[in-house]
Amino acid sequence: MARISETRALEAVERALELAPIIDGHNDWAWETRLTRGGTVEGLEGPLAGDTDVLRLRRGRVGGQFWSVFVEDESRGSDHVAQTLEQIDWVHRVAEAYPEDFLLARSAADVETARATGRVASFLGAEGAHSLDDSPAVLRMLAALGVRYLTLTHNRNSAWADSATDERRHGGLSERGREMVRELNRLGVLVDLSHVSPETMHAALDITDSPVIFSHSSCRALTDHPRNVPDDVLVRLAGNGGVIMIAFVPQFVDHEYRHWFDGDRLDAPPVVPMSRVADHIEHARETAGVRHIGLGGDFDGTDEFPEGLSGVDCYPDLLAELARRGWSAADLAALAGGNVLRVLRATDARFAGARTPTALPR
């Protein structure tokens, strides 16, 4: 597409944000605050040293955020459950401490309520099935507390799913893993396929009856990183109805940076322009379709970001880069939040339904 003028690009961004809010799939502010501020909810207005604060969320026109309630996966056991609950508690406390800025959200309708009152709809996403200690009962209780997605692994394999960055153990999903995907579907908790191996991606797509998401991944065809999504998976999103939310992580979007990151890092890191992220978004649109793309920046989840994407205030700048490439307001709105809203609406009724136990043990 031919590039358009700056004035027309900014007009397209404004029209897009009238049609749909920006909803990001993954932000690690809870974990960053746990590490650097002892889990306090005081003094979050900003400016803060990290990637996220209240001031920059407003500048970035963020209307919805999936806050990752991540905990490390070095070990196994019930400690992970307690730590995940502490992360959930932090998000709840933030919403209580800043009632004019945040609204705890469980549904697409809550996004509209938050938007009408000028707040950020705050969803919960659990990153890694180690958070469950392999217990469907814990999964049901996390859903009851508002967790809207579960990433099937983190960097290590979970008890029943293979990670993209670990040795093959389950052939994608074990039988227990397939049962857990069905339980996620039943509960209306979104299956998040970021961090999992391609074999796991395909296995989950084979059995899920609901749209899946990739909360923070990019495209393997452009950057050959194990955390990225191959094209043969992307093309399946159209049939599934799911969404890939493109991450801004430099080693995911730029080959030279990935080579530096995996090396000795003695030299200064290469500069990664914002255009690399835009390239991944465009590739995902071309491969999966415009109804299957979104934004999953992974702010506060890595140390560096591309030039021009230094924090949560930068989303409109990325939309403007795409608008300059000729993207319509409607397509920008789909990317910004319209597509993930569709996925939420498709699963909201189940999420709001009964959480009675199934035959799954524990």
mmCIF file of C-alpha atoms in Angstrom:
data_model
loop_
_atom_site.group_PDB
_atom_site.id
_atom_site.type_symbol
_atom_site.label_atom_id
_atom_site.label_comp_id
_atom_site.label_asym_id
_atom_site.label_seq_id
_atom_site.Cartn_x
_atom_site.Cartn_y
_atom_site.Cartn_z
ATOM 1 C CA MET A 1 0.000 0.000 0.000
ATOM 2 C CA ALA A 2 1.115 3.575 -0.703
ATOM 3 C CA ARG A 3 1.998 5.647 2.346
ATOM 4 C CA ILE A 4 -0.389 8.458 3.206
ATOM 5 C CA SER A 5 0.151 11.874 4.780
ATOM 6 C CA GLU A 6 0.711 12.368 8.491
ATOM 7 C CA THR A 7 -2.543 14.311 8.827
ATOM 8 C CA ARG A 8 -4.596 11.571 7.221
ATOM 9 C CA ALA A 9 -2.804 8.928 9.282
ATOM 10 C CA LEU A 10 -3.609 10.669 12.561
ATOM 11 C CA GLU A 11 -7.218 11.137 11.466
ATOM 12 C CA ALA A 12 -7.458 7.401 10.768
ATOM 13 C CA VAL A 13 -6.102 6.606 14.250
ATOM 14 C CA GLU A 14 -8.668 8.877 15.881
ATOM 15 C CA ARG A 15 -11.501 7.291 13.895
ATOM 16 C CA ALA A 16 -10.215 3.839 14.833
ATOM 17 C CA LEU A 17 -10.176 4.656 18.535
ATOM 18 C CA GLU A 18 -13.743 5.894 18.270
ATOM 19 C CA LEU A 19 -14.683 2.467 16.914
ATOM 20 C CA ALA A 20 -12.766 0.327 19.430
ATOM 21 C CA PRO A 21 -10.535 0.811 22.474
ATOM 22 C CA ILE A 22 -6.930 -0.344 22.671
ATOM 23 C CA ILE A 23 -6.905 -3.669 24.520
ATOM 24 C CA ASP A 24 -3.478 -5.167 25.163
ATOM 25 C CA GLY A 25 -3.075 -8.908 25.729
ATOM 26 C CA HIS A 26 -0.168 -9.040 28.154
ATOM 27 C CA ASN A 27 1.473 -6.699 30.652
ATOM 28 C CA ASP A 28 3.714 -7.812 33.549
ATOM 29 C CA TRP A 29 3.235 -4.729 35.749
ATOM 30 C CA ALA A 30 2.110 -6.922 38.662
ATOM 31 C CA TRP A 31 5.344 -8.931 38.560
ATOM 32 C CA GLU A 32 7.523 -5.853 38.026
ATOM 33 C CA THR A 33 5.911 -4.170 41.013
ATOM 34 C CA ARG A 34 6.391 -7.314 43.099
ATOM 35 C CA LEU A 35 10.120 -7.296 42.295
ATOM 36 C CA THR A 36 10.863 -3.582 42.531
ATOM 37 C CA ARG A 37 8.248 -2.129 44.873
ATOM 38 C CA GLY A 38 7.345 -4.994 47.192
ATOM 39 C CA GLY A 39 3.874 -5.360 45.716
ATOM 40 C CA THR A 40 2.687 -1.963 46.906
ATOM 41 C CA VAL A 41 -0.186 -0.220 45.146
ATOM 42 C CA GLU A 42 0.900 3.219 46.343
ATOM 43 C CA GLY A 43 2.470 5.793 44.069
ATOM 44 C CA LEU A 44 1.526 4.164 40.771
ATOM 45 C CA GLU A 45 0.302 7.387 39.179
ATOM 46 C CA GLY A 46 3.680 7.991 37.568
ATOM 47 C CA PRO A 47 6.013 8.694 36.092
ATOM 48 C CA LEU A 48 7.652 5.418 37.126
ATOM 49 C CA ALA A 49 10.949 3.918 36.003
ATOM 50 C CA GLY A 50 9.329 0.914 34.308
ATOM 51 C CA ASP A 51 7.089 0.694 31.265
ATOM 52 C CA THR A 52 3.708 1.233 32.926
ATOM 53 C CA ASP A 53 1.982 3.776 35.148
ATOM 54 C CA VAL A 54 -1.434 5.402 35.305
ATOM 55 C CA LEU A 55 -0.303 8.550 33.505
ATOM 56 C CA ARG A 56 1.136 6.662 30.526
ATOM 57 C CA LEU A 57 -1.854 4.317 30.282
ATOM 58 C CA ARG A 58 -4.019 7.386 29.774
ATOM 59 C CA ARG A 59 -1.618 8.923 27.282
ATOM 60 C CA GLY A 60 -1.570 5.616 25.409
ATOM 61 C CA ARG A 61 -5.378 5.568 25.145
ATOM 62 C CA VAL A 62 -5.462 2.118 26.734
ATOM 63 C CA GLY A 63 -9.057 1.007 27.257
ATOM 64 C CA GLY A 64 -8.430 -2.574 28.336
ATOM 65 C CA GLN A 65 -5.504 -4.563 29.650
ATOM 66 C CA PHE A 66 -4.938 -8.220 30.424
ATOM 67 C CA TRP A 67 -2.685 -8.025 33.484
ATOM 68 C CA SER A 68 -0.476 -11.091 33.687
ATOM 69 C CA VAL A 69 -0.640 -12.747 37.111
ATOM 70 C CA PHE A 70 2.639 -14.468 36.347
ATOM 71 C CA VAL A 71 4.888 -16.382 38.763
ATOM 72 C CA GLU A 72 8.195 -18.074 37.973
ATOM 73 C CA ASP A 73 8.186 -21.735 36.905
ATOM 74 C CA GLU A 74 11.554 -22.999 38.179
ATOM 75 C CA SER A 75 9.910 -25.466 40.537
ATOM 76 C CA ARG A 76 6.595 -27.230 40.982
ATOM 77 C CA GLY A 77 4.137 -27.248 43.844
ATOM 78 C CA SER A 78 1.497 -25.400 45.780
ATOM 79 C CA ASP A 79 3.709 -22.323 46.309
ATOM 80 C CA HIS A 80 2.825 -21.326 42.759
ATOM 81 C CA VAL A 81 -0.860 -21.287 43.649
ATOM 82 C CA ALA A 82 -0.289 -18.996 46.631
ATOM 83 C CA GLN A 83 1.928 -16.664 44.600
ATOM 84 C CA THR A 84 -0.620 -16.507 41.790
ATOM 85 C CA LEU A 85 -3.290 -15.552 44.319
ATOM 86 C CA GLU A 86 -0.977 -12.805 45.577
ATOM 87 C CA GLN A 87 -0.657 -11.487 42.027
ATOM 88 C CA ILE A 88 -4.440 -11.553 41.594
ATOM 89 C CA ASP A 89 -4.761 -9.737 44.898
ATOM 90 C CA TRP A 90 -2.417 -7.008 43.612
ATOM 91 C CA VAL A 91 -4.632 -6.332 40.583
ATOM 92 C CA HIS A 92 -7.713 -6.231 42.810
ATOM 93 C CA ARG A 93 -5.973 -3.816 45.179
ATOM 94 C CA VAL A 94 -4.911 -1.555 42.314
ATOM 95 C CA ALA A 95 -8.518 -1.323 41.133
ATOM 96 C CA GLU A 96 -9.636 -0.493 44.683
ATOM 97 C CA ALA A 97 -6.886 2.098 45.176
ATOM 98 C CA TYR A 98 -7.527 3.831 41.818
ATOM 99 C CA PRO A 99 -11.296 3.522 41.250
ATOM 100 C CA GLU A 100 -11.323 6.402 38.765
ATOM 101 C CA ASP A 101 -8.648 4.751 36.640
ATOM 102 C CA PHE A 102 -9.306 0.982 36.700
ATOM 103 C CA LEU A 103 -12.326 -1.309 36.554
ATOM 104 C CA LEU A 104 -11.979 -5.026 37.268
ATOM 105 C CA ALA A 105 -13.325 -6.680 34.138
ATOM 106 C CA ARG A 106 -14.690 -10.121 33.346
ATOM 107 C CA SER A 107 -16.514 -9.553 30.043
ATOM 108 C CA ALA A 108 -16.805 -7.500 26.884
ATOM 109 C CA ALA A 109 -19.657 -5.598 28.533
ATOM 110 C CA ASP A 110 -17.247 -4.519 31.266
ATOM 111 C CA VAL A 111 -14.986 -3.022 28.584
ATOM 112 C CA GLU A 112 -17.868 -0.864 27.410
ATOM 113 C CA THR A 113 -18.627 0.189 31.000
ATOM 114 C CA ALA A 114 -14.982 1.084 31.576
ATOM 115 C CA ARG A 115 -14.844 2.997 28.328
ATOM 116 C CA ALA A 116 -17.961 4.986 29.150
ATOM 117 C CA THR A 117 -16.474 5.997 32.499
ATOM 118 C CA GLY A 118 -12.930 6.679 31.301
ATOM 119 C CA ARG A 119 -11.265 3.723 33.015
ATOM 120 C CA VAL A 120 -9.008 0.839 31.978
ATOM 121 C CA ALA A 121 -10.893 -2.464 31.896
ATOM 122 C CA SER A 122 -8.582 -4.717 33.904
ATOM 123 C CA PHE A 123 -8.620 -8.423 33.023
ATOM 124 C CA LEU A 124 -6.550 -11.183 34.605
ATOM 125 C CA GLY A 125 -4.430 -13.645 32.640
ATOM 126 C CA ALA A 126 -2.528 -16.503 34.286
ATOM 127 C CA GLU A 127 0.790 -17.154 32.530
ATOM 128 C CA GLY A 128 1.685 -20.821 32.770
ATOM 129 C CA ALA A 129 -0.248 -23.892 33.914
ATOM 130 C CA HIS A 130 2.284 -24.376 36.729
ATOM 131 C CA SER A 131 0.069 -21.801 38.483
ATOM 132 C CA LEU A 132 -2.554 -24.530 38.886
ATOM 133 C CA ASP A 133 -0.392 -27.197 40.533
ATOM 134 C CA ASP A 134 -2.164 -29.540 38.071
ATOM 135 C CA SER A 135 -5.505 -29.014 39.817
ATOM 136 C CA PRO A 136 -8.776 -28.434 37.914
ATOM 137 C CA ALA A 137 -10.217 -27.212 41.223
ATOM 138 C CA VAL A 138 -7.605 -24.437 41.310
ATOM 139 C CA LEU A 139 -8.459 -23.587 37.701
ATOM 140 C CA ARG A 140 -12.139 -23.274 38.602
ATOM 141 C CA MET A 141 -11.315 -21.004 41.542
ATOM 142 C CA LEU A 142 -9.021 -18.827 39.433
ATOM 143 C CA ALA A 143 -11.895 -18.454 36.977
ATOM 144 C CA ALA A 144 -14.185 -17.523 39.857
ATOM 145 C CA LEU A 145 -11.687 -14.766 40.768
ATOM 146 C CA GLY A 146 -11.828 -13.430 37.225
ATOM 147 C CA VAL A 147 -8.929 -15.088 35.361
ATOM 148 C CA ARG A 148 -9.906 -14.916 31.681
ATOM 149 C CA TYR A 149 -7.000 -16.774 30.077
ATOM 150 C CA LEU A 150 -4.474 -19.440 30.926
ATOM 151 C CA THR A 151 -1.165 -19.737 29.071
ATOM 152 C CA LEU A 152 -0.615 -23.491 28.845
ATOM 153 C CA THR A 153 3.108 -23.228 29.663
ATOM 154 C CA HIS A 154 5.736 -20.654 30.450
ATOM 155 C CA ASN A 155 9.388 -21.253 29.514
ATOM 156 C CA ARG A 156 9.355 -24.804 30.874
ATOM 157 C CA ASN A 157 6.950 -27.596 30.069
ATOM 158 C CA SER A 158 3.918 -27.772 32.300
ATOM 159 C CA ALA A 159 2.697 -31.073 33.716
ATOM 160 C CA TRP A 160 0.741 -31.723 30.519
ATOM 161 C CA ALA A 161 1.871 -29.338 27.743
ATOM 162 C CA ASP A 162 5.143 -28.743 25.890
ATOM 163 C CA SER A 163 6.768 -25.324 25.934
ATOM 164 C CA ALA A 164 8.428 -23.709 22.931
ATOM 165 C CA THR A 165 11.647 -23.367 24.938
ATOM 166 C CA ASP A 166 11.943 -26.799 26.597
ATOM 167 C CA GLU A 167 12.548 -30.382 25.500
ATOM 168 C CA ARG A 168 9.659 -32.283 23.909
ATOM 169 C CA ARG A 169 7.937 -34.359 26.584
ATOM 170 C CA HIS A 170 4.195 -34.652 25.947
ATOM 171 C CA GLY A 171 3.983 -34.716 22.154
ATOM 172 C CA GLY A 172 2.292 -31.334 22.403
ATOM 173 C CA LEU A 173 -0.471 -32.186 24.863
ATOM 174 C CA SER A 174 -0.820 -35.284 27.006
ATOM 175 C CA GLU A 175 -4.260 -36.806 27.491
ATOM 176 C CA ARG A 176 -4.456 -34.827 30.726
ATOM 177 C CA GLY A 177 -3.635 -31.718 28.701
ATOM 178 C CA ARG A 178 -6.449 -32.382 26.271
ATOM 179 C CA GLU A 179 -8.829 -32.765 29.215
ATOM 180 C CA MET A 180 -7.606 -29.468 30.644
ATOM 181 C CA VAL A 181 -8.190 -27.673 27.335
ATOM 182 C CA ARG A 182 -11.765 -28.998 27.337
ATOM 183 C CA GLU A 183 -12.172 -27.760 30.913
ATOM 184 C CA LEU A 184 -10.872 -24.324 29.921
ATOM 185 C CA ASN A 185 -13.421 -24.274 27.100
ATOM 186 C CA ARG A 186 -16.210 -25.282 29.467
ATOM 187 C CA LEU A 187 -15.317 -22.502 31.868
ATOM 188 C CA GLY A 188 -14.966 -19.847 29.180
ATOM 189 C CA VAL A 189 -11.318 -19.301 30.132
ATOM 190 C CA LEU A 190 -9.364 -18.544 26.965
ATOM 191 C CA VAL A 191 -6.669 -20.983 25.892
ATOM 192 C CA ASP A 192 -3.507 -18.885 25.469
ATOM 193 C CA LEU A 193 -0.957 -20.485 23.129
ATOM 194 C CA SER A 194 1.893 -18.037 23.635
ATOM 195 C CA HIS A 195 4.981 -19.819 25.011
ATOM 196 C CA VAL A 196 3.927 -23.274 23.767
ATOM 197 C CA SER A 197 5.576 -25.391 21.069
ATOM 198 C CA PRO A 198 4.084 -25.537 17.550
ATOM 199 C CA GLU A 199 3.086 -29.138 18.248
ATOM 200 C CA THR A 200 1.142 -27.948 21.301
ATOM 201 C CA MET A 201 -0.442 -25.153 19.256
ATOM 202 C CA HIS A 202 -1.750 -27.638 16.697
ATOM 203 C CA ALA A 203 -2.890 -30.108 19.364
ATOM 204 C CA ALA A 204 -4.889 -27.423 21.152
ATOM 205 C CA LEU A 205 -6.419 -26.157 17.909
ATOM 206 C CA ASP A 206 -7.427 -29.725 17.056
ATOM 207 C CA ILE A 207 -9.621 -30.081 20.133
ATOM 208 C CA THR A 208 -10.703 -26.619 21.292
ATOM 209 C CA ASP A 209 -14.305 -25.644 20.618
ATOM 210 C CA SER A 210 -13.640 -21.964 21.377
ATOM 211 C CA PRO A 211 -11.382 -19.262 19.926
ATOM 212 C CA VAL A 212 -7.813 -19.294 21.229
ATOM 213 C CA ILE A 213 -5.456 -16.394 21.709
ATOM 214 C CA PHE A 214 -1.745 -15.783 21.572
ATOM 215 C CA SER A 215 -1.495 -13.108 24.256
ATOM 216 C CA HIS A 216 2.040 -11.972 23.337
ATOM 217 C CA SER A 217 3.746 -13.600 20.341
ATOM 218 C CA SER A 218 5.052 -12.559 16.939
ATOM 219 C CA CYS A 219 5.594 -14.209 13.533
ATOM 220 C CA ARG A 220 8.180 -16.926 12.976
ATOM 221 C CA ALA A 221 8.306 -16.346 9.232
ATOM 222 C CA LEU A 222 9.883 -12.942 9.878
ATOM 223 C CA THR A 223 12.005 -13.768 12.943
ATOM 224 C CA ASP A 224 12.950 -17.389 13.551
ATOM 225 C CA HIS A 225 12.501 -17.373 17.308
ATOM 226 C CA PRO A 226 10.927 -20.357 19.139
ATOM 227 C CA ARG A 227 8.482 -18.018 20.888
ATOM 228 C CA ASN A 228 7.010 -16.944 17.563
ATOM 229 C CA VAL A 229 4.119 -18.528 15.692
ATOM 230 C CA PRO A 230 4.637 -20.446 12.425
ATOM 231 C CA ASP A 231 2.518 -19.644 9.394
ATOM 232 C CA ASP A 232 0.841 -23.062 9.377
ATOM 233 C CA VAL A 233 -0.603 -22.190 12.785
ATOM 234 C CA LEU A 234 -1.536 -18.646 11.814
ATOM 235 C CA VAL A 235 -3.620 -19.858 8.883
ATOM 236 C CA ARG A 236 -5.666 -22.004 11.284
ATOM 237 C CA LEU A 237 -6.795 -18.965 13.280
ATOM 238 C CA ALA A 238 -9.336 -18.066 10.601
ATOM 239 C CA GLY A 239 -11.173 -21.337 11.115
ATOM 240 C CA ASN A 240 -10.833 -21.175 14.878
ATOM 241 C CA GLY A 241 -11.830 -17.516 15.271
ATOM 242 C CA GLY A 242 -8.815 -16.795 17.455
ATOM 243 C CA VAL A 243 -6.408 -13.857 17.668
ATOM 244 C CA ILE A 244 -2.620 -13.450 17.697
ATOM 245 C CA MET A 245 -1.684 -10.406 19.770
ATOM 246 C CA ILE A 246 1.666 -9.252 18.452
ATOM 247 C CA ALA A 247 4.425 -8.775 21.041
ATOM 248 C CA PHE A 248 6.875 -5.873 20.907
ATOM 249 C CA VAL A 249 9.827 -7.846 22.339
ATOM 250 C CA PRO A 250 12.957 -6.957 20.293
ATOM 251 C CA GLN A 251 14.314 -10.507 19.979
ATOM 252 C CA PHE A 252 10.896 -11.652 18.688
ATOM 253 C CA VAL A 253 10.628 -9.017 15.961
ATOM 254 C CA ASP A 254 14.194 -8.428 14.744
ATOM 255 C CA HIS A 255 16.715 -11.038 13.557
ATOM 256 C CA GLU A 256 19.797 -8.942 14.307
ATOM 257 C CA TYR A 257 18.647 -8.204 17.831
ATOM 258 C CA ARG A 258 17.875 -11.885 18.404
ATOM 259 C CA HIS A 259 21.409 -12.782 17.270
ATOM 260 C CA TRP A 260 22.845 -10.185 19.690
ATOM 261 C CA PHE A 261 20.556 -11.325 22.532
ATOM 262 C CA ASP A 262 21.587 -14.972 22.128
ATOM 263 C CA GLY A 263 25.287 -14.067 21.897
ATOM 264 C CA ASP A 264 27.824 -12.669 24.353
ATOM 265 C CA ARG A 265 26.210 -9.182 24.350
ATOM 266 C CA LEU A 266 29.612 -7.502 24.506
ATOM 267 C CA ASP A 267 28.636 -4.917 21.895
ATOM 268 C CA ALA A 268 25.785 -2.448 22.171
ATOM 269 C CA PRO A 269 22.460 -3.939 21.109
ATOM 270 C CA PRO A 270 21.250 -3.100 17.619
ATOM 271 C CA VAL A 271 18.525 -0.476 17.406
ATOM 272 C CA VAL A 272 15.173 -2.037 16.547
ATOM 273 C CA PRO A 273 12.779 0.396 14.850
ATOM 274 C CA MET A 274 9.046 0.430 15.478
ATOM 275 C CA SER A 275 8.609 -0.572 11.854
ATOM 276 C CA ARG A 276 9.710 -4.119 12.718
ATOM 277 C CA VAL A 277 6.650 -4.541 14.939
ATOM 278 C CA ALA A 278 4.479 -3.099 12.184
ATOM 279 C CA ASP A 279 5.983 -5.642 9.776
ATOM 280 C CA HIS A 280 4.954 -8.512 12.066
ATOM 281 C CA ILE A 281 1.443 -7.101 12.404
ATOM 282 C CA GLU A 282 1.138 -6.859 8.629
ATOM 283 C CA HIS A 283 2.431 -10.402 8.136
ATOM 284 C CA ALA A 284 -0.109 -11.706 10.658
ATOM 285 C CA ARG A 285 -2.868 -9.835 8.835
ATOM 286 C CA GLU A 286 -1.785 -11.267 5.483
ATOM 287 C CA THR A 287 -1.534 -14.830 6.837
ATOM 288 C CA ALA A 288 -4.321 -15.103 9.432
ATOM 289 C CA GLY A 289 -6.633 -12.313 8.286
ATOM 290 C CA VAL A 290 -7.516 -8.912 9.683
ATOM 291 C CA ARG A 291 -10.079 -10.419 12.095
ATOM 292 C CA HIS A 292 -7.363 -12.412 13.841
ATOM 293 C CA ILE A 293 -4.780 -9.858 14.952
ATOM 294 C CA GLY A 294 -4.277 -7.811 18.100
ATOM 295 C CA LEU A 295 -1.677 -6.172 20.334
ATOM 296 C CA GLY A 296 0.218 -7.897 23.169
ATOM 297 C CA GLY A 297 3.122 -5.614 23.975
ATOM 298 C CA ASP A 298 4.617 -7.549 26.945
ATOM 299 C CA PHE A 299 5.470 -4.295 28.694
ATOM 300 C CA ASP A 300 7.350 -4.759 31.976
ATOM 301 C CA GLY A 301 8.101 -8.284 30.787
ATOM 302 C CA THR A 302 11.458 -7.605 29.123
ATOM 303 C CA ASP A 303 14.245 -5.062 29.562
ATOM 304 C CA GLU A 304 14.236 -3.303 26.187
ATOM 305 C CA PHE A 305 11.714 -2.422 23.497
ATOM 306 C CA PRO A 306 11.887 -1.139 19.934
ATOM 307 C CA GLU A 307 12.594 2.514 19.319
ATOM 308 C CA GLY A 308 9.386 4.489 19.745
ATOM 309 C CA LEU A 309 7.694 1.783 21.822
ATOM 310 C CA SER A 310 9.213 2.454 25.216
ATOM 311 C CA GLY A 311 6.033 2.184 27.272
ATOM 312 C CA VAL A 312 2.269 1.936 27.358
ATOM 313 C CA ASP A 313 1.895 5.499 26.125
ATOM 314 C CA CYS A 314 3.106 4.513 22.641
ATOM 315 C CA TYR A 315 0.187 2.504 21.189
ATOM 316 C CA PRO A 316 -1.215 5.431 19.149
ATOM 317 C CA ASP A 317 2.215 5.905 17.565
ATOM 318 C CA LEU A 318 2.211 2.292 16.377
ATOM 319 C CA LEU A 319 -1.295 2.674 14.975
ATOM 320 C CA ALA A 320 -0.126 5.818 13.188
ATOM 321 C CA GLU A 321 2.770 3.895 11.613
ATOM 322 C CA LEU A 322 0.263 1.394 10.217
ATOM 323 C CA ALA A 323 -2.071 4.176 9.098
ATOM 324 C CA ARG A 324 0.807 5.755 7.174
ATOM 325 C CA ARG A 325 1.124 2.422 5.376
ATOM 326 C CA GLY A 326 -2.488 2.737 4.256
ATOM 327 C CA TRP A 327 -4.401 0.864 6.952
ATOM 328 C CA SER A 328 -8.041 1.884 7.190
ATOM 329 C CA ALA A 329 -9.649 3.053 10.409
ATOM 330 C CA ALA A 330 -11.768 -0.109 10.462
ATOM 331 C CA ASP A 331 -8.729 -2.386 10.220
ATOM 332 C CA LEU A 332 -6.891 -0.374 12.880
ATOM 333 C CA ALA A 333 -9.909 -0.692 15.176
ATOM 334 C CA ALA A 334 -9.993 -4.456 14.665
ATOM 335 C CA LEU A 335 -6.318 -4.670 15.598
ATOM 336 C CA ALA A 336 -6.540 -2.268 18.535
ATOM 337 C CA GLY A 337 -9.264 -4.126 20.385
ATOM 338 C CA GLY A 338 -12.191 -5.080 18.187
ATOM 339 C CA ASN A 339 -10.958 -8.606 17.510
ATOM 340 C CA VAL A 340 -10.258 -9.564 21.110
ATOM 341 C CA LEU A 341 -13.646 -8.097 22.073
ATOM 342 C CA ARG A 342 -15.198 -10.536 19.596
ATOM 343 C CA VAL A 343 -13.348 -13.423 21.235
ATOM 344 C CA LEU A 344 -14.517 -12.300 24.661
ATOM 345 C CA ARG A 345 -18.119 -12.068 23.498
ATOM 346 C CA ALA A 346 -17.883 -15.582 22.073
ATOM 347 C CA THR A 347 -16.848 -16.949 25.478
ATOM 348 C CA ASP A 348 -18.494 -14.563 27.954
ATOM 349 C CA ALA A 349 -21.629 -16.672 28.460
ATOM 350 C CA ARG A 350 -19.616 -19.731 29.472
ATOM 351 C CA PHE A 351 -17.397 -17.655 31.730
ATOM 352 C CA ALA A 352 -20.453 -16.271 33.498
ATOM 353 C CA GLY A 353 -21.988 -19.743 33.851
ATOM 354 C CA ALA A 354 -21.848 -22.380 36.550
ATOM 355 C CA ARG A 355 -18.463 -23.637 37.767
ATOM 356 C CA THR A 356 -19.586 -27.023 38.952
ATOM 357 C CA PRO A 357 -16.864 -29.678 39.090
ATOM 358 C CA THR A 358 -16.461 -32.184 36.271
ATOM 359 C CA ALA A 359 -15.180 -35.737 36.356
ATOM 360 C CA LEU A 360 -11.598 -34.450 36.231
ATOM 361 C CA PRO A 361 -9.860 -35.485 39.468
ATOM 362 C CA ARG A 362 -9.009 -32.792 41.993
#
